[in-house]
Each structure stands twice: as C-alpha cells, then as structure tokens.
Amino acid sequence: MNCVETQHHGDIVEIKLARAPVNALDPKLCNAAREALESAIHHGAHGIVLSGGPKVFSAGLDVPYLLSLGEQRDHLLLAWQSFFGLARALASSPVPVVAAIAGHAPAGGCVLTLCCDYRVMAAGNYRIGLNETQVGLVAPEGIQRLMRRVIGHYRAERLLIAGEMVDADIALRIGLVDELVEIDAVSERARAWLAQLLTLPRSAMLQTRLLARADLVEALRPEHIELDRFIDAWYSPDTQGALKALVAKLGK
C-alpha cells in the first residue's frame, strides 16, 4: 500500500500522508512525500496542499523504528536525513504549500507544518507543538528558528524549553496556525485559501514569496541542524531512557 496519496484539483495538488495509523515519519514516508512534492511541481502544479489525518496529521518521527536501529549510526543518520530532506523540499518549494492539519501535529509533524506557507487546523481537542525536550531531545537551532519565525522569539523560547504542546485554539491565538475549521473541512479550506492566493499576478506573487521565505530556507541549512551533534545526543543515556519510556507508554 502506498504511504502517500496524491489528489489533483486543477492547478492544486493535495499530497496526503497515508501511513497508518498515525503517519509516523519513517524514511519511506518522508522520501515518498518529498518525491510526490517534486513530481507535482515538475508536472506544473501551481500550489500544494499537504494533508494527513484524520485526527492525527502526523505523530512525528517514528521513534520505535529509530530505536530499532540500535547502534547503526549510519542508518540513523539516513533516517534523519530523509526527514530533513522533506522539510527542506517544503521550505524551498517554488510554489505555495498549505498544511491541512486535521488532527494532532507533535514534533516532526509540527516541523513540517512550519515549513509551509499557511496552516489550517481542525478545531477541537487537537494539539500541536515541538515537544522534543519532553523526550530528552534538543531541538536544533534551525528548528528553533522555524518556531521563532512564526510565533516570535519569547513565546517560542517558552514553548521550546518546556516542550509544550498547545491546543488548537491557543495555537490560533499565538499564530502557530492561521485558521481553525471543522475537521471535515480542513483540506477544502486549505485548497480555497490557496486558490485565492493563486488569483494574484503569478510572477509578482512568486518572486515576493521567494524573498519573504529566504530566512526559512536558511534556517534548514545543514550548519543550523548539525545532525552529527544531534545523533551524538540521541545516544546519550538520558535521551535513550526518555525515548524508551515514550515507546513503552505508547504501547500500553
């Protein structure tokens, strides 16, 4: 079964994460989503909707899979590279991308939405945020820049240090998402917002967008992620203990 589904709506292509049950981001899913994005752009898409759900947009990186790699550092590096490859593809997309968040979006799921131009989230008891510190991880400088870019330095500091997830209504209030709609209408509203944007003179809109998003692309440069240092920290006893506790909790 494909882990990504692609739907065409005229000049807009919806790329849907479809790896049951919660769209955990393993290399196969990340690579498939990146390839679907690149293919849509190559074939002339004017805009992209990135969706997941329902109820969970993406649960973030597939921690059980990553832990199963054990001491295979090279495999772990490839897994994280596939994730950041998808994030960079979204950030550097030459056409607008809207995140249709029909459910929870923790950690890596939140990162992907921060790489998009606009975020439409389901109203209700859904949460979004970067909860890395709660599982013993340090969000790299580049990822912190993504959060600061959207909600401001001080608020990002508070959420990042605490690893705090916020409810949808708070996410809207602080600007972490742009709109809340009923869960069944998330993708439709994302397409509608994008369609309205695409009515603007194309060249002027795209060139302005390129300038406005230069800091987003810069944030994800390898020197701001420092994957080697991140992976060193991954193997620390504190981090391994927190991650294994998370997996045990998920298995209950």
mmCIF file of C-alpha atoms in Angstrom:
data_model
loop_
_atom_site.group_PDB
_atom_site.id
_atom_site.type_symbol
_atom_site.label_atom_id
_atom_site.label_comp_id
_atom_site.label_asym_id
_atom_site.label_seq_id
_atom_site.Cartn_x
_atom_site.Cartn_y
_atom_site.Cartn_z
ATOM 1 C CA MET A 1 0.000 0.000 0.000
ATOM 2 C CA ASN A 2 1.266 3.476 -0.870
ATOM 3 C CA CYS A 3 2.062 5.634 2.152
ATOM 4 C CA VAL A 4 1.295 8.834 0.216
ATOM 5 C CA GLU A 5 -1.836 9.638 -1.777
ATOM 6 C CA THR A 6 -1.983 12.349 -4.431
ATOM 7 C CA GLN A 7 -5.175 14.125 -5.493
ATOM 8 C CA HIS A 8 -5.441 16.688 -8.286
ATOM 9 C CA HIS A 9 -7.724 19.714 -8.057
ATOM 10 C CA GLY A 10 -6.944 21.648 -11.210
ATOM 11 C CA ASP A 11 -3.665 23.516 -10.647
ATOM 12 C CA ILE A 12 -3.616 22.438 -6.987
ATOM 13 C CA VAL A 13 -2.244 19.056 -5.914
ATOM 14 C CA GLU A 14 -3.026 17.587 -2.498
ATOM 15 C CA ILE A 15 -0.352 15.300 -1.094
ATOM 16 C CA LYS A 16 -1.776 13.212 1.726
ATOM 17 C CA LEU A 17 0.350 11.360 4.262
ATOM 18 C CA ALA A 18 -1.265 7.928 4.466
ATOM 19 C CA ARG A 19 0.857 5.672 6.646
ATOM 20 C CA ALA A 20 -1.494 4.100 9.168
ATOM 21 C CA PRO A 21 -2.160 4.519 11.959
ATOM 22 C CA VAL A 22 -0.643 7.931 12.775
ATOM 23 C CA ASN A 23 1.629 8.896 9.857
ATOM 24 C CA ALA A 24 4.799 8.237 11.836
ATOM 25 C CA LEU A 25 7.634 9.634 9.746
ATOM 26 C CA ASP A 26 9.980 6.861 8.688
ATOM 27 C CA PRO A 27 12.344 7.127 5.682
ATOM 28 C CA LYS A 28 9.844 5.504 3.311
ATOM 29 C CA LEU A 29 7.120 8.035 4.138
ATOM 30 C CA CYS A 30 9.474 11.031 4.114
ATOM 31 C CA ASN A 31 11.028 10.060 0.798
ATOM 32 C CA ALA A 32 7.654 9.284 -0.779
ATOM 33 C CA ALA A 33 6.210 12.640 0.305
ATOM 34 C CA ARG A 34 9.267 14.511 -0.984
ATOM 35 C CA GLU A 35 9.127 12.670 -4.309
ATOM 36 C CA ALA A 36 5.388 13.386 -4.623
ATOM 37 C CA LEU A 37 6.048 17.074 -3.979
ATOM 38 C CA GLU A 38 8.847 17.218 -6.547
ATOM 39 C CA SER A 39 6.745 15.342 -9.097
ATOM 40 C CA ALA A 40 3.747 17.645 -8.626
ATOM 41 C CA ILE A 41 5.932 20.709 -9.135
ATOM 42 C CA HIS A 42 7.664 19.150 -12.152
ATOM 43 C CA HIS A 43 4.297 18.458 -13.767
ATOM 44 C CA GLY A 44 3.120 22.035 -13.367
ATOM 45 C CA ALA A 45 1.266 22.279 -10.059
ATOM 46 C CA HIS A 46 0.713 25.906 -9.063
ATOM 47 C CA GLY A 47 0.080 25.088 -5.411
ATOM 48 C CA ILE A 48 0.327 22.171 -2.969
ATOM 49 C CA VAL A 49 -1.795 21.082 -0.014
ATOM 50 C CA LEU A 50 -0.018 18.805 2.469
ATOM 51 C CA SER A 51 -2.533 16.846 4.498
ATOM 52 C CA GLY A 52 -2.609 13.927 6.924
ATOM 53 C CA GLY A 53 -5.125 12.788 9.475
ATOM 54 C CA PRO A 54 -7.834 12.333 10.285
ATOM 55 C CA LYS A 55 -7.294 13.063 13.980
ATOM 56 C CA VAL A 56 -3.501 12.878 13.575
ATOM 57 C CA PHE A 57 -1.779 14.963 10.903
ATOM 58 C CA SER A 58 1.498 13.228 11.750
ATOM 59 C CA ALA A 59 2.736 11.883 15.057
ATOM 60 C CA GLY A 60 6.283 12.946 14.188
ATOM 61 C CA LEU A 61 9.329 10.754 13.678
ATOM 62 C CA ASP A 62 8.806 7.008 14.023
ATOM 63 C CA VAL A 63 10.581 6.596 17.360
ATOM 64 C CA PRO A 64 10.148 2.789 17.621
ATOM 65 C CA TYR A 65 11.741 2.440 14.187
ATOM 66 C CA LEU A 66 14.603 4.777 15.096
ATOM 67 C CA LEU A 67 15.260 2.904 18.348
ATOM 68 C CA SER A 68 15.224 -0.404 16.458
ATOM 69 C CA LEU A 69 18.296 0.778 14.552
ATOM 70 C CA GLY A 70 20.297 0.449 17.758
ATOM 71 C CA GLU A 71 23.965 1.291 17.234
ATOM 72 C CA GLN A 72 23.648 1.524 13.447
ATOM 73 C CA ARG A 73 24.582 5.182 13.371
ATOM 74 C CA ASP A 74 24.754 5.312 9.572
ATOM 75 C CA HIS A 75 21.168 4.063 9.270
ATOM 76 C CA LEU A 76 20.021 6.519 11.929
ATOM 77 C CA LEU A 77 21.711 9.335 10.039
ATOM 78 C CA LEU A 78 19.947 8.325 6.818
ATOM 79 C CA ALA A 79 16.587 8.283 8.608
ATOM 80 C CA TRP A 80 17.047 11.818 9.926
ATOM 81 C CA GLN A 81 18.383 12.980 6.566
ATOM 82 C CA SER A 82 15.206 11.739 4.882
ATOM 83 C CA PHE A 83 13.118 13.786 7.312
ATOM 84 C CA PHE A 84 15.118 16.956 6.831
ATOM 85 C CA GLY A 85 15.095 16.327 3.083
ATOM 86 C CA LEU A 86 11.299 16.523 3.168
ATOM 87 C CA ALA A 87 11.365 19.607 5.390
ATOM 88 C CA ARG A 88 13.793 21.373 3.034
ATOM 89 C CA ALA A 89 11.713 20.425 -0.004
ATOM 90 C CA LEU A 90 8.653 22.031 1.584
ATOM 91 C CA ALA A 91 10.569 25.119 2.692
ATOM 92 C CA SER A 92 12.166 25.644 -0.715
ATOM 93 C CA SER A 93 9.125 24.748 -2.803
ATOM 94 C CA PRO A 94 8.845 27.225 -5.699
ATOM 95 C CA VAL A 95 5.051 27.174 -5.338
ATOM 96 C CA PRO A 96 2.950 27.821 -2.219
ATOM 97 C CA VAL A 97 2.258 24.936 0.165
ATOM 98 C CA VAL A 98 -0.601 24.893 2.679
ATOM 99 C CA ALA A 99 -0.699 22.483 5.629
ATOM 100 C CA ALA A 100 -4.116 20.915 6.196
ATOM 101 C CA ILE A 101 -3.833 19.797 9.826
ATOM 102 C CA ALA A 102 -6.834 17.583 10.566
ATOM 103 C CA GLY A 103 -5.621 16.482 13.981
ATOM 104 C CA HIS A 104 -2.593 16.376 16.277
ATOM 105 C CA ALA A 105 0.801 17.551 15.000
ATOM 106 C CA PRO A 106 3.587 16.962 17.537
ATOM 107 C CA ALA A 107 7.350 17.218 16.978
ATOM 108 C CA GLY A 108 8.248 16.330 13.383
ATOM 109 C CA GLY A 109 4.636 16.784 12.321
ATOM 110 C CA CYS A 110 4.757 20.344 13.629
ATOM 111 C CA VAL A 111 8.088 20.939 11.865
ATOM 112 C CA LEU A 112 6.547 20.037 8.513
ATOM 113 C CA THR A 113 3.697 22.487 9.049
ATOM 114 C CA LEU A 114 6.159 25.248 9.949
ATOM 115 C CA CYS A 115 7.786 24.749 6.556
ATOM 116 C CA CYS A 116 4.503 25.520 4.792
ATOM 117 C CA ASP A 117 3.159 28.922 3.734
ATOM 118 C CA TYR A 118 -0.108 28.684 5.685
ATOM 119 C CA ARG A 119 -1.643 26.384 8.274
ATOM 120 C CA VAL A 120 -5.300 25.373 8.512
ATOM 121 C CA MET A 121 -6.058 23.237 11.588
ATOM 122 C CA ALA A 122 -9.063 21.305 12.824
ATOM 123 C CA ALA A 123 -10.961 22.991 15.638
ATOM 124 C CA GLY A 124 -11.393 20.916 18.772
ATOM 125 C CA ASN A 125 -9.285 18.841 21.102
ATOM 126 C CA TYR A 126 -6.185 18.664 18.921
ATOM 127 C CA ARG A 127 -2.674 19.736 19.842
ATOM 128 C CA ILE A 128 0.399 20.976 18.031
ATOM 129 C CA GLY A 129 3.932 21.851 19.090
ATOM 130 C CA LEU A 130 7.565 20.879 19.436
ATOM 131 C CA ASN A 131 7.739 18.546 22.440
ATOM 132 C CA GLU A 132 11.345 17.418 21.954
ATOM 133 C CA THR A 133 12.591 18.265 25.452
ATOM 134 C CA GLN A 134 9.927 16.023 26.963
ATOM 135 C CA VAL A 135 11.569 13.021 25.314
ATOM 136 C CA GLY A 136 15.140 14.099 26.006
ATOM 137 C CA LEU A 137 15.944 15.739 22.676
ATOM 138 C CA VAL A 138 17.256 19.204 21.873
ATOM 139 C CA ALA A 139 15.511 20.962 19.002
ATOM 140 C CA PRO A 140 18.326 22.077 16.672
ATOM 141 C CA GLU A 141 18.903 25.786 16.120
ATOM 142 C CA GLY A 142 17.356 25.580 12.660
ATOM 143 C CA ILE A 143 14.124 24.099 14.008
ATOM 144 C CA GLN A 144 14.017 26.728 16.739
ATOM 145 C CA ARG A 145 14.316 29.379 14.042
ATOM 146 C CA LEU A 146 11.224 27.966 12.336
ATOM 147 C CA MET A 147 9.211 28.350 15.525
ATOM 148 C CA ARG A 148 10.542 31.836 16.279
ATOM 149 C CA ARG A 149 9.727 32.917 12.731
ATOM 150 C CA VAL A 150 6.060 32.099 13.220
ATOM 151 C CA ILE A 151 5.282 32.996 16.849
ATOM 152 C CA GLY A 152 8.115 35.306 17.924
ATOM 153 C CA HIS A 153 11.247 34.827 19.983
ATOM 154 C CA TYR A 154 9.989 34.950 23.557
ATOM 155 C CA ARG A 155 6.897 32.793 23.080
ATOM 156 C CA ALA A 156 8.960 30.281 21.102
ATOM 157 C CA GLU A 157 11.526 30.204 23.925
ATOM 158 C CA ARG A 158 8.875 29.352 26.482
ATOM 159 C CA LEU A 159 7.286 26.584 24.371
ATOM 160 C CA LEU A 160 10.573 25.087 23.203
ATOM 161 C CA ILE A 161 12.173 24.870 26.634
ATOM 162 C CA ALA A 162 9.062 23.268 28.147
ATOM 163 C CA GLY A 163 8.462 21.052 25.110
ATOM 164 C CA GLU A 164 4.893 22.258 25.352
ATOM 165 C CA MET A 165 2.086 21.221 23.029
ATOM 166 C CA VAL A 166 -0.792 23.688 22.736
ATOM 167 C CA ASP A 167 -4.469 23.199 21.994
ATOM 168 C CA ALA A 168 -5.830 24.307 18.632
ATOM 169 C CA ASP A 169 -7.469 27.451 19.992
ATOM 170 C CA ILE A 170 -4.237 28.571 21.679
ATOM 171 C CA ALA A 171 -2.301 27.730 18.522
ATOM 172 C CA LEU A 172 -4.579 30.083 16.610
ATOM 173 C CA ARG A 173 -4.260 32.823 19.224
ATOM 174 C CA ILE A 174 -0.457 32.792 19.185
ATOM 175 C CA GLY A 175 -0.200 32.457 15.409
ATOM 176 C CA LEU A 176 1.124 28.903 15.293
ATOM 177 C CA VAL A 177 -1.769 28.149 12.936
ATOM 178 C CA ASP A 178 -3.671 30.604 10.748
ATOM 179 C CA GLU A 179 -7.228 29.241 10.785
ATOM 180 C CA LEU A 180 -9.417 26.736 12.596
ATOM 181 C CA VAL A 181 -12.260 24.953 10.805
ATOM 182 C CA GLU A 182 -14.321 21.813 11.366
ATOM 183 C CA ILE A 183 -12.238 18.680 10.878
ATOM 184 C CA ASP A 184 -14.094 17.573 7.753
ATOM 185 C CA ALA A 185 -13.462 20.937 6.090
ATOM 186 C CA VAL A 186 -9.718 21.294 6.691
ATOM 187 C CA SER A 187 -8.474 20.186 3.270
ATOM 188 C CA GLU A 188 -11.257 22.042 1.469
ATOM 189 C CA ARG A 189 -10.450 25.281 3.285
ATOM 190 C CA ALA A 190 -6.725 24.818 2.606
ATOM 191 C CA ARG A 191 -7.464 24.488 -1.103
ATOM 192 C CA ALA A 192 -9.760 27.521 -1.035
ATOM 193 C CA TRP A 193 -7.122 29.719 0.612
ATOM 194 C CA LEU A 194 -4.551 28.555 -1.890
ATOM 195 C CA ALA A 195 -6.904 29.115 -4.833
ATOM 196 C CA GLN A 196 -7.444 32.696 -3.705
ATOM 197 C CA LEU A 197 -3.694 33.280 -3.465
ATOM 198 C CA LEU A 198 -3.248 31.902 -6.960
ATOM 199 C CA THR A 199 -5.536 34.579 -8.417
ATOM 200 C CA LEU A 200 -2.759 37.135 -7.847
ATOM 201 C CA PRO A 201 -0.394 38.051 -10.707
ATOM 202 C CA ARG A 202 1.754 34.921 -10.696
ATOM 203 C CA SER A 203 5.250 36.290 -11.256
ATOM 204 C CA ALA A 204 4.965 39.098 -8.688
ATOM 205 C CA MET A 205 3.455 36.776 -6.070
ATOM 206 C CA LEU A 206 6.085 34.069 -6.521
ATOM 207 C CA GLN A 207 9.033 36.458 -6.529
ATOM 208 C CA THR A 208 7.758 38.248 -3.417
ATOM 209 C CA ARG A 209 7.214 34.893 -1.745
ATOM 210 C CA LEU A 210 10.765 33.818 -2.591
ATOM 211 C CA LEU A 211 12.182 36.889 -0.874
ATOM 212 C CA ALA A 212 9.868 36.606 2.120
ATOM 213 C CA ARG A 213 10.792 32.964 2.763
ATOM 214 C CA ALA A 214 14.564 33.231 2.374
ATOM 215 C CA ASP A 215 15.030 33.017 6.155
ATOM 216 C CA LEU A 216 13.015 29.795 6.252
ATOM 217 C CA VAL A 217 15.289 28.159 3.693
ATOM 218 C CA GLU A 218 18.346 29.490 5.539
ATOM 219 C CA ALA A 219 17.130 28.007 8.838
ATOM 220 C CA LEU A 220 17.266 24.488 7.417
ATOM 221 C CA ARG A 221 20.798 24.681 6.089
ATOM 222 C CA PRO A 222 22.879 21.770 7.445
ATOM 223 C CA GLU A 223 25.031 24.018 9.630
ATOM 224 C CA HIS A 224 21.917 25.059 11.580
ATOM 225 C CA ILE A 225 20.793 21.468 12.092
ATOM 226 C CA GLU A 226 24.147 19.843 12.992
ATOM 227 C CA LEU A 227 22.930 16.296 12.528
ATOM 228 C CA ASP A 228 26.150 14.706 13.786
ATOM 229 C CA ARG A 229 25.808 16.530 17.101
ATOM 230 C CA PHE A 230 22.099 15.682 17.245
ATOM 231 C CA ILE A 231 22.821 11.984 16.751
ATOM 232 C CA ASP A 232 25.550 12.059 19.393
ATOM 233 C CA ALA A 233 22.934 13.379 21.814
ATOM 234 C CA TRP A 234 20.441 10.723 20.636
ATOM 235 C CA TYR A 235 22.694 8.026 22.084
ATOM 236 C CA SER A 236 23.080 9.675 25.488
ATOM 237 C CA PRO A 237 21.674 7.606 28.392
ATOM 238 C CA ASP A 238 19.164 10.285 29.401
ATOM 239 C CA THR A 239 17.750 10.561 25.886
ATOM 240 C CA GLN A 240 17.617 6.817 25.334
ATOM 241 C CA GLY A 241 15.818 6.360 28.641
ATOM 242 C CA ALA A 242 13.243 9.034 27.816
ATOM 243 C CA LEU A 243 12.648 7.645 24.329
ATOM 244 C CA LYS A 244 12.217 4.083 25.575
ATOM 245 C CA ALA A 245 9.789 5.325 28.229
ATOM 246 C CA LEU A 246 7.810 7.066 25.478
ATOM 247 C CA VAL A 247 7.626 3.883 23.403
ATOM 248 C CA ALA A 248 6.534 1.881 26.454
ATOM 249 C CA LYS A 249 3.792 4.435 27.114
ATOM 250 C CA LEU A 250 2.619 4.304 23.511
ATOM 251 C CA GLY A 251 2.471 0.516 23.695
ATOM 252 C CA LYS A 252 0.039 0.483 26.617
#
